Coordinates of C-alpha atoms and ligand atoms in Angstrom, one line a residue:
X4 CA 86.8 103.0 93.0
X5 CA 84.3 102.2 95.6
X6 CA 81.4 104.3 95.8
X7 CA 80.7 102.6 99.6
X8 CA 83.9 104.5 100.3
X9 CA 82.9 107.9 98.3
X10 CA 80.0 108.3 100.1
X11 CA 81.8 107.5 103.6
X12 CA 84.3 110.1 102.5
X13 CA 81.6 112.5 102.0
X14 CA 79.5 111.5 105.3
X15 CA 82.8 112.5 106.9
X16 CA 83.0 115.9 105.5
X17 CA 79.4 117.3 106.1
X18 CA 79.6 115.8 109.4
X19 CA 82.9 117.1 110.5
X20 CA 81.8 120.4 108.7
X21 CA 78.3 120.6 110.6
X22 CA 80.7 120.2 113.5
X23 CA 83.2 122.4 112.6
X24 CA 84.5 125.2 115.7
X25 CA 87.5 122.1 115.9
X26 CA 87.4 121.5 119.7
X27 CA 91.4 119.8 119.5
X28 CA 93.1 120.2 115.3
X29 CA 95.6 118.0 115.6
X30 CA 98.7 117.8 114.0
X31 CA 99.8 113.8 112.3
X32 CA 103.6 114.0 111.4
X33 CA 103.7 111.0 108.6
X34 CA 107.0 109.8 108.1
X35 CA 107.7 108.3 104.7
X36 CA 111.0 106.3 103.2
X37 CA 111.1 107.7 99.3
X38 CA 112.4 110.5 98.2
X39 CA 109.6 113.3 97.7
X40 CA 109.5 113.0 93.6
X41 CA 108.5 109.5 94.1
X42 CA 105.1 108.3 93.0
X43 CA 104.1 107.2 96.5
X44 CA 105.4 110.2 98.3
X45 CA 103.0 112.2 95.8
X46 CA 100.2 109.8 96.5
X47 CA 101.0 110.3 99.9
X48 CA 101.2 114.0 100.2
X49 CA 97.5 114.4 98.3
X50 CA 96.4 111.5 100.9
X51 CA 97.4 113.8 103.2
X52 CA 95.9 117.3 101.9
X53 CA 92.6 114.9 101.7
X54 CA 92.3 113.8 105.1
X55 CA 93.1 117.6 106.0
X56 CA 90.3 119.1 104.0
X57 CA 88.5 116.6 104.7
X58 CA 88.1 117.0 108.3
X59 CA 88.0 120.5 108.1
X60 CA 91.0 121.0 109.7
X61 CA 91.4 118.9 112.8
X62 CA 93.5 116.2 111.3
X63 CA 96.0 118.0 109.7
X64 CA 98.4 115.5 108.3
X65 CA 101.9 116.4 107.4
X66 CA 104.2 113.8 105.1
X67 CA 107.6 113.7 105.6
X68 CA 109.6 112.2 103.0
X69 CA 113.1 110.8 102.3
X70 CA 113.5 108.7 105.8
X71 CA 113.9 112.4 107.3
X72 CA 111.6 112.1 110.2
X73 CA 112.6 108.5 110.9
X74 CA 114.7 106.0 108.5
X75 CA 112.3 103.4 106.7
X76 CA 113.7 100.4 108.3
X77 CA 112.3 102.5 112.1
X78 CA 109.4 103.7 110.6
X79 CA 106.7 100.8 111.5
X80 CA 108.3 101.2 115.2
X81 CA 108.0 104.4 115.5
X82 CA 104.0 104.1 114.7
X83 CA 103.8 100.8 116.7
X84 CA 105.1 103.1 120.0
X85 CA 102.7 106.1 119.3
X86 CA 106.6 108.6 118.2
X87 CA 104.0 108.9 115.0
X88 CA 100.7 108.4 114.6
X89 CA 101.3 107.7 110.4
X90 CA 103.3 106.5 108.2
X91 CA 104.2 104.6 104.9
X92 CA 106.8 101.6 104.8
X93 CA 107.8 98.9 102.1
X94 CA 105.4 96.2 103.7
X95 CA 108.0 93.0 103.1
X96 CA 110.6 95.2 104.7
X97 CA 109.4 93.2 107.6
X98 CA 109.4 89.9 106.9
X99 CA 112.5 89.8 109.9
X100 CA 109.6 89.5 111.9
X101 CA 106.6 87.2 110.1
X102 CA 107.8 85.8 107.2
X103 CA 104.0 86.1 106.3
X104 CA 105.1 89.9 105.4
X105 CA 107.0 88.6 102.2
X106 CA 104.3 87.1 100.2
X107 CA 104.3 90.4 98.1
X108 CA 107.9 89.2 96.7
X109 CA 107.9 85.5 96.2
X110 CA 109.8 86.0 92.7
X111 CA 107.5 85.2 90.0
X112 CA 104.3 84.4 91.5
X113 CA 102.4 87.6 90.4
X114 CA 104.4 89.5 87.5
X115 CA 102.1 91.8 86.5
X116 CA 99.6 94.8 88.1
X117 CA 96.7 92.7 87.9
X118 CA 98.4 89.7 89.5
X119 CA 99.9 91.8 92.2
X120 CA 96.2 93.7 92.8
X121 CA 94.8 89.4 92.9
X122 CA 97.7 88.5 95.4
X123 CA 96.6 91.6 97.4
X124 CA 93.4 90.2 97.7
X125 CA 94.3 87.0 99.1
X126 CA 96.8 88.5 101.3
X127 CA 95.0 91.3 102.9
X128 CA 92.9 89.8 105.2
X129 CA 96.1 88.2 107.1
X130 CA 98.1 91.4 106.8
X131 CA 95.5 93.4 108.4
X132 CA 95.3 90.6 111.3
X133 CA 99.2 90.8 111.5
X134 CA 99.2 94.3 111.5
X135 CA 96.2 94.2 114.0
X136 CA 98.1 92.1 116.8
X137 CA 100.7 94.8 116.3
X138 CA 98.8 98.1 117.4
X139 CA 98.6 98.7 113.5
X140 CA 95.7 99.7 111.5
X141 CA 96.2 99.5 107.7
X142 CA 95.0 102.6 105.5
X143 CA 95.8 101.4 102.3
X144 CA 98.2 100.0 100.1
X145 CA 100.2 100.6 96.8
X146 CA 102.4 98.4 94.7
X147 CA 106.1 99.3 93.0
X148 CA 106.5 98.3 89.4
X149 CA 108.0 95.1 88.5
X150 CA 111.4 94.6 89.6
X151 CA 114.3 94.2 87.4
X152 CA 118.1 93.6 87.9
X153 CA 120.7 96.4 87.3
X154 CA 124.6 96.2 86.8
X155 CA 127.1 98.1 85.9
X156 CA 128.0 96.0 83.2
X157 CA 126.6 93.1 80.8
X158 CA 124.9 90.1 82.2
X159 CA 124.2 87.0 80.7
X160 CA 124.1 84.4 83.4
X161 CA 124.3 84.4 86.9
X162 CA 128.0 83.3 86.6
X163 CA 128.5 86.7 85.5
X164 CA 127.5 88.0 89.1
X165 CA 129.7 86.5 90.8
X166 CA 130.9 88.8 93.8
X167 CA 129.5 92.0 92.9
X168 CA 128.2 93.7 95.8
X169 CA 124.6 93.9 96.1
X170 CA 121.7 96.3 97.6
X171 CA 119.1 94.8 98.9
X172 CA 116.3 96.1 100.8
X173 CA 114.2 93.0 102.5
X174 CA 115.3 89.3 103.4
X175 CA 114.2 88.3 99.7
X176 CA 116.6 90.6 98.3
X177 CA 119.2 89.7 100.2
X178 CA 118.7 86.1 99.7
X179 CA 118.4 86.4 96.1
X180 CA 122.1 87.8 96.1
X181 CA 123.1 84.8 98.2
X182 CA 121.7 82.4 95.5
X183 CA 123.3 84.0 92.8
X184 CA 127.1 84.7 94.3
X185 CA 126.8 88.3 95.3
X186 CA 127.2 89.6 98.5
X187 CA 124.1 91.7 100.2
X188 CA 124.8 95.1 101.9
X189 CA 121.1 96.4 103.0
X190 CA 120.7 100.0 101.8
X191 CA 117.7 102.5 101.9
X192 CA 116.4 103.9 98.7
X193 CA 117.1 107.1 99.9
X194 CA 120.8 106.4 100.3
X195 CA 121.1 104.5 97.0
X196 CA 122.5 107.4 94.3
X197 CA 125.3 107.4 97.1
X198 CA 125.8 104.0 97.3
X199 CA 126.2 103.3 93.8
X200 CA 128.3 106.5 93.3
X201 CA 130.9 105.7 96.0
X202 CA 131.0 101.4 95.2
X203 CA 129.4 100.0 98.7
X204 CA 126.7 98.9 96.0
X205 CA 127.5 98.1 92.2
X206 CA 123.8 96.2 91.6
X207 CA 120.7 95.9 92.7
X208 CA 117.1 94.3 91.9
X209 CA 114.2 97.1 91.9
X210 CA 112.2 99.0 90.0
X211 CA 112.9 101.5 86.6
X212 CA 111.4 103.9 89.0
X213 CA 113.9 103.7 92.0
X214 CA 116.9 103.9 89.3
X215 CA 115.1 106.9 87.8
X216 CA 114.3 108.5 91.1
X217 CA 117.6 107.5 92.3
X218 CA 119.2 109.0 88.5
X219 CA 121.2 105.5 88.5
X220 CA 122.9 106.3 85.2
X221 CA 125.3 108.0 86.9
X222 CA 126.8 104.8 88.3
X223 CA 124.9 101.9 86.7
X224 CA 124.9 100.6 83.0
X225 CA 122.3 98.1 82.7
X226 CA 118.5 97.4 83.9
X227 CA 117.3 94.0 82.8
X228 CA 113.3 93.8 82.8
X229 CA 113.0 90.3 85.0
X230 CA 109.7 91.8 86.4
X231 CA 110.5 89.4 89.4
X232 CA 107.7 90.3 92.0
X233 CA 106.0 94.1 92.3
X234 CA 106.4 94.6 96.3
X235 CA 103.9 97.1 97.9
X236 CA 104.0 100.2 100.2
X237 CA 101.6 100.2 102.8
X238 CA 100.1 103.5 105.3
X239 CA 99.4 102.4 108.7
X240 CA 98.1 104.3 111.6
X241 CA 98.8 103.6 115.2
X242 CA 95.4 101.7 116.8
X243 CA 95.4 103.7 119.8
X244 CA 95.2 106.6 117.6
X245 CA 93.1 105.1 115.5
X246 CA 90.3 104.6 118.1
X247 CA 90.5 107.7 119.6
X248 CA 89.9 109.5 116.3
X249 CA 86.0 109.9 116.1
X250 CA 84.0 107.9 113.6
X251 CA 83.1 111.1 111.3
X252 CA 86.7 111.8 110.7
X253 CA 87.4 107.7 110.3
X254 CA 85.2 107.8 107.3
X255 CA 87.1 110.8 106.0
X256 CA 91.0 108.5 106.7
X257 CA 89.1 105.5 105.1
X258 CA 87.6 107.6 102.0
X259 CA 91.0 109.2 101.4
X260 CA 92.6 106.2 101.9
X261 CA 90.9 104.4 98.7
X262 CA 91.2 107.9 96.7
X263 CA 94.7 107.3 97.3
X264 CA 94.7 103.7 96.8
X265 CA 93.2 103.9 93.6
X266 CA 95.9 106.7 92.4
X267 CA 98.2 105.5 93.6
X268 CA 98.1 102.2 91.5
X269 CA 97.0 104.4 88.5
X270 CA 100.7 106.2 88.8
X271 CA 102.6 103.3 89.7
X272 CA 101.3 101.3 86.0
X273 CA 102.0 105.2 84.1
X274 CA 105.4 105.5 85.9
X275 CA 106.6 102.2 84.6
X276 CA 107.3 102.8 81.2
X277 CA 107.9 106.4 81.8
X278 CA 110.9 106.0 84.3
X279 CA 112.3 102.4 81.8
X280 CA 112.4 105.3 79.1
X281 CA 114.4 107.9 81.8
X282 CA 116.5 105.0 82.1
X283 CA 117.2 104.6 78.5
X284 CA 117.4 108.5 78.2
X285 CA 120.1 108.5 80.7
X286 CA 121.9 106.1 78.4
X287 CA 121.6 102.9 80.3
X288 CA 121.0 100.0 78.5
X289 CA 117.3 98.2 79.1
X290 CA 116.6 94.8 77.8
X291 CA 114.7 91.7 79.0
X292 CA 117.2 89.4 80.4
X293 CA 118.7 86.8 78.0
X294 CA 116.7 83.2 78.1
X295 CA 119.8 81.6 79.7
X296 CA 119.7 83.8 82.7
X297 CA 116.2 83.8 82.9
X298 CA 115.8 80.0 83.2
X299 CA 118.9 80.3 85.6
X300 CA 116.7 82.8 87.4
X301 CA 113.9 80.8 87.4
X302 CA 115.1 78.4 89.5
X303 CA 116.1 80.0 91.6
X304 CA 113.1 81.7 92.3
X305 CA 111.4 78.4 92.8
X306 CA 114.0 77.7 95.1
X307 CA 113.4 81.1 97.3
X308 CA 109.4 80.9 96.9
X309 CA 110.0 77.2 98.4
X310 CA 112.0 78.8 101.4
X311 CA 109.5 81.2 101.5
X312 CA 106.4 78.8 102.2
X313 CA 108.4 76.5 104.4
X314 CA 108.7 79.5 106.3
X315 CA 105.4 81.3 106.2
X316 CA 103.5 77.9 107.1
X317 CA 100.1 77.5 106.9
X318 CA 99.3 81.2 106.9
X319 CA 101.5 81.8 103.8
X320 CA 100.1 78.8 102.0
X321 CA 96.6 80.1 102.4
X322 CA 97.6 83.3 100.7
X323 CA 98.9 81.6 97.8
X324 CA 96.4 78.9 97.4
X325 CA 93.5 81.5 97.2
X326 CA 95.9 83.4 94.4
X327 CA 96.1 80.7 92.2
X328 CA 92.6 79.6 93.0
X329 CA 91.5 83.1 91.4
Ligands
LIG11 N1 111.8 100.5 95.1 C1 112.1 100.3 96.5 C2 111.4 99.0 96.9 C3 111.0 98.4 95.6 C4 111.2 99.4 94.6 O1 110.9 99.3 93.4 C5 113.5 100.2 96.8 O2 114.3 99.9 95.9 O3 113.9 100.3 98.0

């Protein structure tokens, strides 16, 4: 936790309270993409009751789960255009724009929370110029536990995947089910339990707390821990917005930003082996994958993370150099 950012959270308040009368309270609808159970809609929703307190009123921020305000994949849209001044979106859902966006899930590069929180660090500074030349500003930024495979049945090799249709929800994803013989439908978290329930989707790679959010044991069988890549969520605010909101209550968005920041990644490492044992408990079967289909995995991960930097260029290159150089 930084304590720059503490005391810039509590410059904001006894300023904003030493001001307080609140000429213009505005309202910030915040659309979000998980459902409301989920560990970042929490994080979210106490982000939100922060900034609210915090500015004694005049931002008044109010989160709005599921994709009901706008679906994920229109979320960053809707803030780029000023339709909301906030939100939260799966940050390498947009790597149809700037590969650059995908570094997050470049399959086993950073396999753990401390690799992911090191990869952030390399890749922050680019993100935020991205996001910059976009009319984004970024608040903050949380990752998903590691991401394993599930299937409704047993699966030893990739052989075994052969034509099973699979969820994805970014290029990698979808790319991943290319290299292995499945065919990609793209599908929002929110609209998984469906999915899986009617047949459009019989597999997907994510996290054990997506399947237990989702309650995939209704449809699925199997989760296999490949911890593959730990993709974040991200908050952005629109940069018009942004600069119109006064410095006072800046430091407040900033201050509650790292509060959140720092719980969110705090949830995200308890809710791993929380939601693996919901799994279990809903009588799925949770293993590590087999060392066959993990070699056979292996390659092709080295396969997609060399797709990746071909694509991503010099930018994407920097961000992993300066990884591995930590
Ligand atoms: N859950 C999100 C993204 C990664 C994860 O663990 C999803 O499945 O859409």
């Amino acid at each position: 936790m930084s304590k720059y950012f503490l005391k810039q959270l509590a410059l904001g308040v006894a300023v904003t309270l030493s001001t307080a009368g609140i000429a213009h309270a505005e309202k910030w609808d915040m659309p979000m993409a998980y459902s409301g159970s989920n560990f970042h809609s929490v994080t979210g929703a106490e982000f939100a009751q922060c900034v609210t307190t915090g500015t004694g009123g005049a931002i008044e921020i109010v989160t709005h789960p599921s994709g009901s305000l706008f679906k994920g994949a229109d979320i960053k849209r809707a803030i780029q255009t000023g339709q909301a001044p906030i939100g939260e979106r799966l940050l390498s859902g947009h790597q149809n724009e700037n590969a650059v966006f995908g570094f997050d899930s470049i399959p086993f590069l950073a396999t753990s929370f401390d690799d992911s929180a090191k990869l952030w660090k390399a890749a922050e500074e680019t993100i935020n110029s991205v996001l910059d030349k976009q009319n984004l500003v970024l608040l903050y930024s949380v990752p998903w536990p590691p991401q394993g495979l599930y299937f409704k049945k047993e699966v030893n090799a990739v052989s075994d995947m052969e034509g099973i249709k699979f969820r994805s929800y970014n290029n990698t994803t979808a790319r991943l089910a290319e290299l292995t013989g499945m065919s990609p439908v793209t599908i929002e978290a929110a609209e998984i339990s469906q999915a899986f329930a009617t047949g459009v989707a019989e597999s997907m790679v994510s996290s054990g707390a997506t399947g237990y959010d989702r309650k995939v044991w209704e449809s699925l069988t199997h989760f296999y821990e490949v911890d593959a890549w730990l993709p974040r969520n991200y908050v952005m605010v629109n940069k018009d917005v942004w600069n119109d909101t006064s410095e006072a209550n800046q430091n407040v968005l900033r201050g509650c930003a790292s509060l959140a920041e720092y719980a969110g990644n705090w949830r995200s490492k308890e809710y791993t082996g929380f939601t693996v044992n919901g799994l279990r408990a809903g009588g799925m079967t949770v293993a590590p994958p087999s060392d066959g289909l993990r070699a056979e995995l292996q390659e092709i991960g080295k396969t997609m993370s060399d797709e990746w930097m071909e694509a991503a260029g010099a930018e994407g290159k920097a961000i992993v150099d300066a990884f591995n150089a930590m």
